[in-house]
Amino acid sequence: MKVFWFILCLLLTFFDYAIGAKILAVFHAPSFSHYILGVKLLRAVAEKGHHVTMISPFPLKNPPKTWRDIVLEDLTKGFSFGNILNLVTMSSYRKEIMINAAGSELVQRVVTHPSFKNVINSNETFDLIVLERFMNEALLGLSHRFNAPYIVLSSTGYSRRTNEVVGNPGSTAYTPDLYLHYGYNMTLWQRFHNTFFYCFAMLHKHLVVLPKHRNILKETFPDAPSLEDLFYNTSLILLNAHVSVKYAVPSVPNMIDIGGFHVSPPKPLSEELKKYMDDASDGVIYFSLGSIFLSKDMAPEIRNTILRVFSKLKQKVVWKWEDENSTFSKPPNVRFEKWVSQQDILAHPNLKLFITHGGLLSNIEAIYHGVPLLVIPIFAEQFMNAADIESLGYGLKLYYADITEENFSYLVNELLNNTRYKENIKLRSKILHDQETKPMDRALWWIEYVIRHKGAPHLKSVTLNLKWYQYFLLDVLALAIVIIVFTVAVTVICLKRMFIKRQKPKTD
Ligand SMILES: *[C@@H]1O[C@H](CO)[C@@H](O)[C@H](O)[C@H]1NC(C)=O
Ligand SMILES: *[C@@H]1O[C@H](CO)[C@@H](O)[C@H](O)[C@H]1NC(C)=O
Ligand SMILES: *[C@@H]1O[C@H](CO)[C@@H](O)[C@H](O)[C@H]1NC(C)=O
Ligand SMILES: *[C@@H]1O[C@H](CO)[C@@H](O)[C@H](O)[C@H]1NC(C)=O
Ligand SMILES: *[C@@H]1O[C@H](CO)[C@@H](O)[C@H](O)[C@H]1NC(C)=O
Ligand SMILES: *[C@@H]1O[C@H](CO)[C@@H](O)[C@H](O)[C@H]1NC(C)=O
């Protein structure tokens, strides 16, 4: 009998594994760093035996066996933010408007794309939808269409956009807006501006952005419930965040920090680059502004300023420079590399400083390997990241417009000479590595948990049941005022009566 049960269990386990869950993921943002984050997670999900269908603008190289790509070809044809450098000085208000407009335009393109339509008009079934939290509200209709719960991956960590859908406390006293230049630790004026910006963003969202998404939802999924019903029905948010990266903030039970999950064990560098790095007795500086803004598009004056500063250093420099045909001269201690495996170069013991745009993935990789940062923020939430990095003391920031020889040289020397930054980032690194479970294992466990518990509605915060005036206790305040007014009125009337009665005999 025991043997029978054993075999049955074994068979069931195998059966369960072999079938796996069917997961539909949509990572439509035409930004490679958003896509890569989604792929990193879902590849691991597929390698556990689940069936992943990925809808995105990019095809995946070497996909796992249970992976299906649905590529949205030409999604971004004729779609451009222009020169990325224009975003450096753009006001936060214009940025918010522009990026939201781009978001709804992109979603419109996704839902009218033939490959997407094929999926929603098919008779396929899915057990789970995985989306990004990135201006894609109308896509939540997928959850209704396939009658499946949805989880969200946020590439930016805790923010207004992630907090609101799960009812997480995110007061503007300590939650800076993504597009402002403040960290979590704000001065009075910064909190004032942050709150003002929040009100602006909320008005813009409710008056302009959501109506657009409501229309798209209605056209694409005609019998879907209201956008709000879908919006506040997130089963789980996986956040690219960790206490080692920023300040600790409140977090409801269905927000799970998985910051660092994208970091892989280091692989060896190319022979040539490894020798270059090994021979650098005074250390190496690595310079890369990420994959969207290319160093080669930098103004030539700024480039020359930076090269002049580098020429005076003892350290060697590896600069991710995308144009191998550049003709200008460069100092002998600077080496251009068209493409570098960033995580692997950060892992090299001779790396002393990382000059970066401050994207969150780069920050986390630098913390992982304990390399101090000089941040030159370019766009999106990089200004906010820069403020936090400086405030937490594991790096410094320099705005692109402030790059002068004096400024740049001062900051690079300060970061190289003052051991404080290295000590701080080593501490952060220790915090990132000292975890109960690995971030990726945690992500996988929670994804399967949501599938096992059919959307895990028990995790939803009770705050989502409250109307906004209940949440802010405005009804309680109103009741308190009524009680106070009533009590005062009654007291006054009683006193008056007593007073008048007592006075009466005297006047008689
Ligand atoms: C789905 O539709 C295809 C034809 O379009 C059909 O062959 C298949 O059996 C259908 N599957 C289910 C589960 O209904
Ligand atoms: C927050 O900023 C203030 C002023 O800049 C500073 O004095 C304080 O130490 C900071 N707090 C933390 C936790 O870094
Ligand atoms: C550099 O020049 C080579 C040969 O002329 C050419 O094939 C290549 O596309 C050029 N690279 C860039 C980035 O312009
Ligand atoms: C950089 O230089 C400008 C003036 O050119 C100055 O206003 C600014 O404060 C400097 N920034 C830093 C970080 O030194
Ligand atoms: C850093 O040290 C180097 C030599 O060790 C020196 O030339 C440079 O002036 C120092 N910079 C600062 C800011 O102290
Ligand atoms: C919300 O999600 C639950 C599963 O977690 C599901 O049963 C319910 O139908 C969803 N509601 C809407 C309006 O989609």
Coordinates of C-alpha atoms and ligand atoms in Angstrom, one line a residue:
M1 CA 0.0 0.0 0.0
K2 CA 2.8 2.4 1.0
V3 CA 4.5 1.7 -2.3
F4 CA 1.3 2.5 -4.1
W5 CA 1.0 5.9 -2.4
F6 CA 4.6 6.6 -3.0
I7 CA 4.2 5.9 -6.7
L8 CA 1.0 8.0 -6.9
C9 CA 2.7 10.9 -5.2
L10 CA 5.7 10.7 -7.5
L11 CA 3.4 10.5 -10.5
L12 CA 1.3 13.5 -9.3
T13 CA 4.5 15.5 -8.7
F14 CA 5.7 14.8 -12.1
F15 CA 2.3 15.5 -13.6
D16 CA 2.1 18.8 -11.8
Y17 CA 5.6 19.7 -13.0
A18 CA 5.0 18.6 -16.5
I19 CA 1.8 20.6 -17.0
G20 CA 3.0 23.8 -15.3
A21 CA 1.0 26.9 -15.3
K22 CA 0.2 29.0 -18.4
I23 CA 1.5 32.5 -18.0
L24 CA 0.9 35.5 -20.3
A25 CA 3.4 38.3 -20.0
V26 CA 3.2 41.7 -21.7
F27 CA 6.4 43.8 -21.7
H28 CA 5.5 46.3 -24.4
A29 CA 7.8 49.2 -23.3
P30 CA 10.3 49.8 -26.1
S31 CA 13.1 50.2 -23.6
F32 CA 15.5 47.4 -23.4
S33 CA 16.2 47.7 -19.7
H34 CA 12.5 47.2 -18.9
Y35 CA 12.3 44.2 -21.3
I36 CA 15.5 42.7 -19.9
L37 CA 14.1 42.8 -16.4
G38 CA 10.9 41.1 -17.4
V39 CA 12.8 38.4 -19.4
K40 CA 15.2 37.7 -16.5
L41 CA 12.2 36.9 -14.3
L42 CA 10.1 35.1 -16.8
R43 CA 13.0 33.0 -18.1
A44 CA 13.4 31.7 -14.6
V45 CA 9.7 31.0 -14.4
A46 CA 9.8 29.1 -17.7
E47 CA 12.8 27.1 -16.6
K48 CA 10.8 25.9 -13.6
G49 CA 8.5 24.2 -16.2
H50 CA 5.8 26.8 -16.6
H51 CA 4.6 27.8 -20.1
V52 CA 5.4 31.5 -20.8
T53 CA 3.9 33.5 -23.6
M54 CA 5.8 36.8 -23.9
I55 CA 4.3 39.6 -25.9
S56 CA 7.0 42.3 -26.5
P57 CA 8.7 44.3 -29.2
F58 CA 11.8 42.1 -29.0
P59 CA 12.5 38.5 -29.8
L60 CA 14.4 36.4 -27.2
K61 CA 17.6 34.6 -28.1
N62 CA 18.0 31.0 -26.8
P63 CA 14.5 30.8 -25.3
P64 CA 13.8 28.0 -22.8
K65 CA 11.7 25.0 -24.1
T66 CA 8.4 26.2 -22.6
W67 CA 8.7 29.8 -24.0
R68 CA 6.7 31.3 -26.8
D69 CA 7.5 34.8 -28.2
I70 CA 4.9 37.0 -29.7
V71 CA 6.9 39.8 -31.2
L72 CA 5.1 43.1 -31.8
E73 CA 6.9 44.1 -35.0
D74 CA 7.2 47.7 -35.9
L75 CA 5.5 48.7 -32.6
T76 CA 7.5 51.9 -32.3
K77 CA 7.7 52.8 -36.0
G78 CA 7.8 56.6 -36.3
F79 CA 7.7 56.9 -32.5
S80 CA 10.5 58.9 -31.0
F81 CA 11.4 61.0 -27.9
G82 CA 13.8 63.0 -30.1
N83 CA 17.3 63.6 -28.8
I84 CA 17.3 62.1 -25.3
L85 CA 19.4 65.1 -24.1
N86 CA 16.3 67.3 -24.4
L87 CA 14.9 65.3 -21.5
V88 CA 17.7 66.3 -19.3
T89 CA 16.4 69.9 -18.8
M90 CA 12.7 69.3 -19.5
S91 CA 10.5 70.3 -16.6
S92 CA 9.0 67.5 -14.5
Y93 CA 5.5 68.7 -15.4
R94 CA 6.1 68.4 -19.2
K95 CA 7.8 65.1 -18.6
E96 CA 4.8 63.7 -16.7
I97 CA 2.5 64.9 -19.5
M98 CA 4.7 63.7 -22.3
I99 CA 5.4 60.2 -20.9
N100 CA 1.8 59.6 -20.1
A101 CA 0.8 60.6 -23.6
A102 CA 3.5 58.3 -25.0
G103 CA 2.2 55.5 -22.6
S104 CA -1.4 55.6 -23.9
E105 CA -0.2 55.9 -27.5
L106 CA 1.9 52.8 -27.1
V107 CA -0.9 50.8 -25.5
Q108 CA -3.2 51.9 -28.4
R109 CA -0.6 50.5 -30.8
V110 CA -0.3 47.3 -28.8
V111 CA -4.0 46.5 -28.7
T112 CA -4.5 47.2 -32.4
H113 CA -1.4 45.1 -33.3
P114 CA -2.4 42.0 -35.3
S115 CA -0.2 39.7 -33.2
F116 CA -1.8 40.9 -30.0
K117 CA -5.3 40.6 -31.5
N118 CA -4.6 37.0 -32.5
V119 CA -3.9 36.2 -28.8
I120 CA -7.0 37.9 -27.4
N121 CA -9.3 36.4 -30.1
S122 CA -7.9 32.9 -29.7
N123 CA -9.4 30.2 -27.5
E124 CA -6.3 30.0 -25.4
T125 CA -6.4 30.0 -21.6
F126 CA -4.0 31.4 -19.1
D127 CA -3.6 31.0 -15.3
L128 CA -1.7 34.2 -14.7
I129 CA -1.0 37.5 -16.4
V130 CA 2.3 39.4 -15.7
L131 CA 2.5 43.0 -16.6
E132 CA 4.7 46.0 -15.9
R133 CA 3.5 48.9 -13.9
F134 CA 4.2 51.4 -16.8
M135 CA 1.3 53.5 -18.0
N136 CA -0.6 50.4 -19.4
E137 CA -3.9 50.5 -17.4
A138 CA -6.0 49.5 -20.4
L139 CA -4.0 46.2 -20.7
L140 CA -5.6 45.1 -17.4
G141 CA -8.5 44.0 -19.5
L142 CA -6.4 40.9 -20.2
S143 CA -7.1 39.8 -16.7
H144 CA -10.8 39.9 -17.4
R145 CA -10.5 38.4 -20.9
F146 CA -8.6 35.3 -19.6
N147 CA -10.3 35.2 -16.3
A148 CA -6.9 35.1 -14.7
P149 CA -5.3 37.1 -11.8
Y150 CA -2.5 39.5 -12.7
I151 CA 0.7 40.4 -11.0
V152 CA 2.9 43.4 -11.7
L153 CA 6.6 43.9 -12.0
S154 CA 7.8 47.4 -11.2
S155 CA 11.2 48.3 -12.6
T156 CA 11.4 51.5 -10.5
G157 CA 10.6 50.3 -6.9
Y158 CA 8.2 52.0 -4.5
S159 CA 6.4 55.0 -6.1
R160 CA 3.0 56.6 -6.4
R161 CA 2.3 54.3 -9.3
T162 CA 2.9 51.1 -7.4
N163 CA 1.6 52.3 -4.0
E164 CA -1.9 53.3 -5.3
V165 CA -2.9 50.0 -6.8
V166 CA -2.4 48.0 -3.6
G167 CA -3.4 50.7 -1.1
N168 CA 0.2 51.0 0.3
P169 CA 0.8 54.1 2.4
G170 CA 2.9 56.4 0.4
S171 CA 2.6 59.9 1.8
T172 CA 4.2 62.7 -0.1
A173 CA 6.2 63.4 3.1
Y174 CA 8.6 60.6 2.2
T175 CA 7.7 59.3 -1.3
P176 CA 9.2 61.5 -3.9
D177 CA 7.7 61.6 -7.3
L178 CA 9.7 59.7 -9.9
Y179 CA 10.3 62.7 -12.1
L180 CA 11.3 65.2 -9.5
H181 CA 14.9 65.6 -8.4
Y182 CA 14.4 64.6 -4.7
G183 CA 15.2 61.5 -2.7
Y184 CA 13.2 60.0 0.1
N185 CA 14.8 62.4 2.6
M186 CA 13.2 65.8 1.7
T187 CA 13.5 69.3 3.0
L188 CA 10.4 71.4 3.8
W189 CA 10.4 73.1 0.4
Q190 CA 11.0 69.8 -1.4
R191 CA 8.0 68.2 0.4
F192 CA 5.9 71.2 -0.5
H193 CA 6.8 70.9 -4.1
N194 CA 6.5 67.1 -4.1
T195 CA 2.9 67.4 -2.7
F196 CA 2.0 70.1 -5.2
F197 CA 3.4 67.9 -8.0
Y198 CA 1.4 64.9 -6.6
C199 CA -1.8 66.9 -6.8
F200 CA -1.0 68.0 -10.4
A201 CA -0.2 64.4 -11.4
M202 CA -3.4 63.1 -9.8
L203 CA -5.5 65.7 -11.7
H204 CA -3.8 65.0 -14.9
K205 CA -4.3 61.3 -14.4
H206 CA -8.0 61.5 -13.7
L207 CA -8.8 64.1 -16.2
V208 CA -6.6 63.2 -19.1
V209 CA -4.9 59.8 -18.8
L210 CA -7.5 57.4 -17.4
P211 CA -10.3 58.5 -19.9
K212 CA -7.9 57.5 -22.7
H213 CA -7.3 54.1 -21.2
R214 CA -11.0 53.7 -20.5
N215 CA -11.7 54.2 -24.2
I216 CA -9.0 51.7 -25.2
L217 CA -10.3 49.2 -22.6
K218 CA -13.9 49.6 -23.9
E219 CA -12.9 49.1 -27.6
T220 CA -10.6 46.2 -26.9
F221 CA -12.4 44.3 -24.2
P222 CA -16.1 45.4 -24.6
D223 CA -17.5 43.4 -21.7
A224 CA -14.7 44.2 -19.2
P225 CA -15.6 45.7 -15.8
S226 CA -14.7 49.3 -15.0
L227 CA -11.1 50.3 -15.1
E228 CA -11.1 51.0 -11.4
D229 CA -12.3 47.5 -10.6
L230 CA -9.4 46.1 -12.6
F231 CA -6.9 48.7 -11.4
Y232 CA -7.4 47.9 -7.7
N233 CA -7.3 44.1 -8.2
T234 CA -3.6 43.6 -8.4
S235 CA -2.7 40.3 -6.8
L236 CA 0.9 41.0 -6.2
I237 CA 3.6 43.6 -7.0
L238 CA 7.2 42.5 -7.4
L239 CA 9.4 45.5 -6.8
N240 CA 12.9 46.1 -8.1
A241 CA 13.7 47.4 -4.6
H242 CA 15.6 46.5 -1.5
V243 CA 16.4 48.3 1.8
S244 CA 20.1 48.3 0.8
V245 CA 19.4 50.6 -2.2
K246 CA 17.2 53.3 -0.6
Y247 CA 15.5 54.1 2.6
A248 CA 13.1 51.7 4.3
V249 CA 9.4 52.4 3.6
P250 CA 6.1 50.9 4.5
S251 CA 5.0 47.9 2.5
V252 CA 1.6 46.0 2.4
P253 CA 1.8 42.2 2.3
N254 CA 1.4 41.8 -1.5
M255 CA 4.4 44.0 -2.3
I256 CA 7.5 41.9 -2.5
D257 CA 11.0 43.3 -2.8
I258 CA 13.1 41.4 -5.2
G259 CA 15.8 44.0 -5.9
G260 CA 19.0 42.3 -7.0
F261 CA 17.2 39.4 -8.6
H262 CA 18.6 40.3 -12.0
V263 CA 22.3 40.1 -11.0
S264 CA 24.1 37.0 -12.3
P265 CA 27.3 35.4 -10.9
P266 CA 30.2 37.1 -12.7
K267 CA 31.6 35.6 -15.9
P268 CA 35.2 36.1 -17.0
L269 CA 36.0 39.3 -19.0
S270 CA 37.5 39.0 -22.5
E271 CA 41.3 38.1 -22.3
E272 CA 42.3 41.6 -23.5
L273 CA 40.1 43.6 -21.2
K274 CA 41.0 41.3 -18.2
K275 CA 44.7 41.9 -18.8
Y276 CA 44.1 45.7 -19.1
M277 CA 42.2 45.6 -15.8
D278 CA 44.6 43.3 -14.0
D279 CA 47.6 45.6 -14.9
A280 CA 45.9 48.7 -13.6
S281 CA 47.9 49.1 -10.3
D282 CA 46.1 52.3 -9.4
G283 CA 42.6 51.0 -10.3
V284 CA 40.1 51.5 -13.1
I285 CA 37.1 53.8 -13.6
Y286 CA 34.2 52.5 -15.6
F287 CA 32.1 55.0 -17.5
S288 CA 28.7 54.1 -19.1
L289 CA 25.5 56.1 -19.5
G290 CA 23.4 53.1 -20.2
S291 CA 21.7 51.8 -23.3
I292 CA 19.2 54.6 -24.2
F293 CA 21.5 57.7 -24.1
L294 CA 24.7 56.8 -25.9
S295 CA 28.0 58.4 -25.0
K296 CA 28.7 59.1 -28.6
D297 CA 25.7 61.5 -28.7
M298 CA 27.3 63.6 -26.0
A299 CA 28.2 67.2 -26.9
P300 CA 31.9 67.2 -28.1
E301 CA 32.8 70.0 -25.6
I302 CA 31.5 67.9 -22.7
R303 CA 33.3 64.8 -24.0
N304 CA 36.6 66.8 -24.3
T305 CA 36.1 68.2 -20.8
I306 CA 35.7 64.7 -19.4
L307 CA 38.7 63.4 -21.3
R308 CA 40.9 66.3 -20.0
V309 CA 40.0 65.3 -16.4
F310 CA 40.7 61.6 -17.1
S311 CA 44.1 62.5 -18.7
K312 CA 45.3 63.9 -15.3
L313 CA 44.4 60.8 -13.4
K314 CA 46.7 57.9 -12.4
Q315 CA 43.8 55.5 -12.8
K316 CA 42.9 53.8 -16.1
V317 CA 39.4 54.4 -17.6
V318 CA 37.1 52.0 -19.5
W319 CA 34.5 54.0 -21.3
K320 CA 31.5 52.4 -23.0
W321 CA 31.8 54.3 -26.3
E322 CA 29.5 53.1 -29.1
D323 CA 31.2 54.5 -32.2
E324 CA 34.4 52.6 -33.1
N325 CA 35.1 55.1 -36.0
S326 CA 35.5 58.2 -33.8
T327 CA 38.5 60.2 -35.0
F328 CA 39.2 62.6 -32.0
S329 CA 42.3 61.8 -29.9
K330 CA 42.0 60.4 -26.4
P331 CA 44.5 60.2 -23.6
P332 CA 46.5 56.9 -23.3
N333 CA 44.9 55.9 -20.0
V334 CA 41.4 55.8 -21.6
R335 CA 40.1 52.8 -23.4
F336 CA 36.9 52.7 -25.5
E337 CA 34.8 49.6 -25.5
K338 CA 31.8 49.3 -27.8
W339 CA 30.0 46.9 -25.5
V340 CA 31.0 45.8 -22.0
S341 CA 29.3 43.2 -19.8
Q342 CA 28.7 45.7 -17.0
Q343 CA 28.1 43.2 -14.2
D344 CA 31.4 41.4 -15.0
I345 CA 33.5 44.6 -15.1
L346 CA 31.9 45.8 -11.8
A347 CA 33.0 42.5 -10.3
H348 CA 36.7 43.1 -11.1
P349 CA 38.7 43.9 -7.8
N350 CA 40.6 46.8 -9.5
L351 CA 37.4 48.7 -10.3
K352 CA 37.4 51.8 -8.1
L353 CA 34.6 54.0 -9.5
F354 CA 31.5 53.7 -11.7
I355 CA 30.4 56.8 -13.6
T356 CA 26.7 56.1 -14.5
H357 CA 23.4 57.6 -15.5
G358 CA 21.9 56.3 -12.2
G359 CA 19.5 53.8 -13.6
L360 CA 18.2 51.5 -10.9
L361 CA 19.7 48.3 -12.4
S362 CA 23.1 49.9 -12.5
N363 CA 22.8 51.1 -8.9
I364 CA 21.9 47.7 -7.7
E365 CA 24.8 46.1 -9.6
A366 CA 27.2 48.6 -8.1
I367 CA 25.9 47.9 -4.6
Y368 CA 26.1 44.2 -5.3
H369 CA 29.8 44.5 -6.1
G370 CA 30.5 47.4 -3.7
V371 CA 31.7 50.1 -6.2
P372 CA 31.1 53.8 -5.4
L373 CA 29.1 55.8 -7.9
L374 CA 29.3 59.2 -9.6
V375 CA 25.8 59.7 -11.1
I376 CA 25.1 61.9 -14.1
P377 CA 21.3 61.6 -14.3
I378 CA 19.8 61.9 -17.8
F379 CA 16.1 61.1 -17.6
A380 CA 13.2 59.2 -15.9
E381 CA 13.7 58.4 -12.3
Q382 CA 17.5 58.8 -12.4
F383 CA 17.4 62.2 -10.7
M384 CA 15.6 60.7 -7.8
N385 CA 18.0 57.8 -7.6
A386 CA 21.0 60.3 -7.7
A387 CA 19.5 62.2 -4.8
D388 CA 19.1 59.1 -2.7
I389 CA 22.6 57.8 -3.5
E390 CA 24.1 61.1 -2.4
S391 CA 21.9 61.3 0.7
L392 CA 22.9 57.7 1.7
G393 CA 26.6 58.5 1.1
Y394 CA 27.6 55.8 -1.3
G395 CA 28.1 58.1 -4.2
L396 CA 27.8 61.7 -5.5
K397 CA 25.8 63.3 -8.3
L398 CA 26.6 65.8 -11.0
Y399 CA 24.0 67.2 -13.4
Y400 CA 24.9 67.1 -17.1
A401 CA 24.5 70.8 -17.4
D402 CA 27.0 71.3 -14.5
I403 CA 29.8 69.3 -16.1
T404 CA 32.8 71.6 -16.0
E405 CA 36.5 70.5 -15.7
E406 CA 36.6 71.9 -12.2
N407 CA 33.3 70.2 -11.1
F408 CA 34.0 66.9 -12.7
S409 CA 37.6 66.7 -11.5
Y410 CA 36.7 67.6 -7.9
L411 CA 34.0 64.9 -7.7
V412 CA 36.1 62.2 -9.3
N413 CA 39.0 62.9 -7.0
E414 CA 36.8 63.1 -3.9
L415 CA 35.3 59.7 -4.7
L416 CA 38.7 58.2 -5.4
N417 CA 40.5 59.7 -2.4
N418 CA 37.8 59.8 0.4
T419 CA 37.3 56.3 1.7
R420 CA 33.9 57.2 3.1
Y421 CA 32.0 56.3 -0.2
K422 CA 33.7 52.9 -0.4
E423 CA 32.9 52.1 3.2
N424 CA 29.3 53.1 2.8
I425 CA 28.7 51.1 -0.3
K426 CA 30.5 48.1 1.2
L427 CA 28.0 48.3 4.1
R428 CA 25.1 48.5 1.6
S429 CA 26.5 45.5 -0.2
K430 CA 26.6 43.5 3.0
I431 CA 22.9 44.4 3.6
L432 CA 22.0 43.3 0.0
H433 CA 23.8 40.0 0.4
D434 CA 22.5 39.1 3.8
Q435 CA 19.0 37.9 3.0
E436 CA 16.9 35.0 4.2
T437 CA 16.2 33.9 0.7
K438 CA 17.7 34.8 -2.7
P439 CA 15.6 37.5 -4.4
M440 CA 14.9 35.3 -7.5
D441 CA 13.8 32.4 -5.4
R442 CA 11.5 34.7 -3.5
A443 CA 10.0 36.0 -6.8
L444 CA 9.3 32.5 -8.1
W445 CA 7.8 31.4 -4.8
W446 CA 5.4 34.3 -4.7
I447 CA 4.4 33.9 -8.4
E448 CA 3.5 30.3 -7.7
Y449 CA 1.7 31.3 -4.5
V450 CA -0.6 33.6 -6.4
I451 CA -1.4 30.8 -8.9
R452 CA -2.0 28.3 -6.1
H453 CA -4.3 30.7 -4.3
K454 CA -6.2 31.8 -7.4
G455 CA -5.1 35.4 -7.2
A456 CA -4.6 35.4 -3.4
P457 CA -7.3 37.9 -2.7
H458 CA -6.7 37.5 1.0
L459 CA -3.4 39.5 0.6
K460 CA -5.2 42.7 -0.5
S461 CA -4.9 45.5 1.9
V462 CA -8.1 46.5 3.8
T463 CA -7.3 50.1 2.8
L464 CA -8.7 49.3 -0.7
N465 CA -12.2 48.8 0.8
L466 CA -12.2 52.4 2.0
K467 CA -13.4 55.5 0.2
W468 CA -10.9 58.2 0.1
Y469 CA -12.7 60.3 2.7
Q470 CA -12.8 57.2 5.0
Y471 CA -9.1 56.6 4.5
F472 CA -8.3 60.2 5.5
L473 CA -10.8 60.0 8.4
L474 CA -12.7 62.9 7.0
D475 CA -16.1 61.3 7.9
V476 CA -14.8 60.7 11.4
L477 CA -13.6 64.3 11.6
A478 CA -17.1 65.5 10.3
L479 CA -18.7 63.4 13.0
A480 CA -16.4 64.7 15.6
I481 CA -17.3 68.3 14.6
V482 CA -21.0 67.5 14.8
I483 CA -20.6 66.0 18.2
I484 CA -18.5 68.9 19.5
V485 CA -20.9 71.5 18.0
F486 CA -23.9 69.6 19.5
T487 CA -22.3 69.3 22.9
V488 CA -21.2 73.0 23.0
A489 CA -24.7 74.0 21.8
V490 CA -26.4 71.9 24.4
T491 CA -24.1 73.2 27.2
V492 CA -24.6 76.8 26.1
I493 CA -28.4 76.4 26.1
C494 CA -28.4 74.7 29.5
L495 CA -26.1 77.3 31.0
K496 CA -28.2 80.0 29.6
R497 CA -31.4 78.5 31.0
M498 CA -29.8 78.1 34.5
F499 CA -28.4 81.6 34.3
I500 CA -31.7 83.2 33.3
K501 CA -33.6 81.2 36.0
R502 CA -31.1 82.3 38.7
Q503 CA -31.2 85.9 37.5
K504 CA -35.0 86.0 37.5
P505 CA -35.6 86.3 41.3
K506 CA -33.1 89.2 41.4
T507 CA -34.9 91.2 38.7
D508 CA -38.3 90.5 40.3
Ligands
LIG1 C1 -9.1 26.2 -30.3 O1 -9.3 26.5 -31.7 C2 -8.6 25.6 -32.6 C3 -8.9 26.1 -34.0 O2 -8.8 27.4 -34.1 C4 -9.1 24.2 -32.4 O3 -8.3 23.3 -33.2 C5 -8.8 23.8 -31.0 O4 -9.3 22.5 -30.7 C6 -9.5 24.7 -30.0 N1 -9.1 24.4 -28.7 C7 -10.0 24.4 -27.7 C8 -9.5 24.1 -26.3 O5 -11.2 24.7 -27.8
LIG2 C1 18.2 63.6 5.8 O1 18.7 64.9 5.4 C2 19.1 65.7 6.5 C3 19.4 67.1 5.9 O2 20.0 66.9 4.7 C4 20.2 65.1 7.2 O3 20.6 65.9 8.3 C5 19.8 63.8 7.7 O4 20.9 63.1 8.3 C6 19.3 62.9 6.6 N1 18.8 61.7 7.2 C7 19.2 60.5 6.8 C8 18.6 59.4 7.5 O5 20.1 60.4 6.0
LIG3 C1 32.7 52.1 -38.8 O1 33.3 51.9 -40.0 C2 33.1 50.6 -40.6 C3 33.9 50.5 -41.9 O2 33.8 51.7 -42.6 C4 31.6 50.4 -40.8 O3 31.3 49.1 -41.3 C5 30.8 50.6 -39.5 O4 29.4 50.5 -39.7 C6 31.2 51.9 -38.8 N1 30.6 51.9 -37.5 C7 29.8 52.9 -37.1 C8 29.3 52.8 -35.7 O5 29.5 53.9 -37.8
LIG4 C1 29.4 73.0 -10.8 O1 29.7 74.2 -11.3 C2 28.7 75.2 -11.3 C3 29.2 76.4 -11.9 O2 29.8 76.2 -13.1 C4 28.2 75.4 -9.9 O3 27.1 76.2 -9.8 C5 27.8 74.0 -9.3 O4 27.4 74.2 -8.0 C6 28.9 73.0 -9.4 N1 28.4 71.7 -9.0 C7 29.2 70.9 -8.2 C8 28.5 69.6 -7.8 O5 30.3 71.2 -7.8
LIG5 C1 43.5 62.9 -4.6 O1 44.8 62.3 -4.5 C2 45.6 62.6 -5.6 C3 46.9 61.9 -5.4 O2 46.8 60.9 -4.5 C4 45.9 64.1 -5.6 O3 46.6 64.5 -6.8 C5 44.5 64.8 -5.7 O4 44.7 66.2 -5.6 C6 43.7 64.4 -4.6 N1 42.4 65.0 -4.7 C7 41.7 65.5 -3.7 C8 40.4 66.1 -4.0 O5 42.1 65.6 -2.6
LIG6 C1 -10.2 40.3 -9.0 O1 -9.3 39.2 -8.8 C2 -10.0 38.0 -8.3 C3 -8.9 37.0 -8.0 O2 -7.9 37.5 -7.2 C4 -11.0 37.5 -9.2 O3 -11.7 36.4 -8.7 C5 -12.0 38.7 -9.5 O4 -12.9 38.3 -10.5 C6 -11.3 39.9 -10.0 N1 -12.2 41.0 -10.2 C7 -12.2 41.7 -11.3 C8 -13.2 42.9 -11.3 O5 -11.5 41.5 -12.2

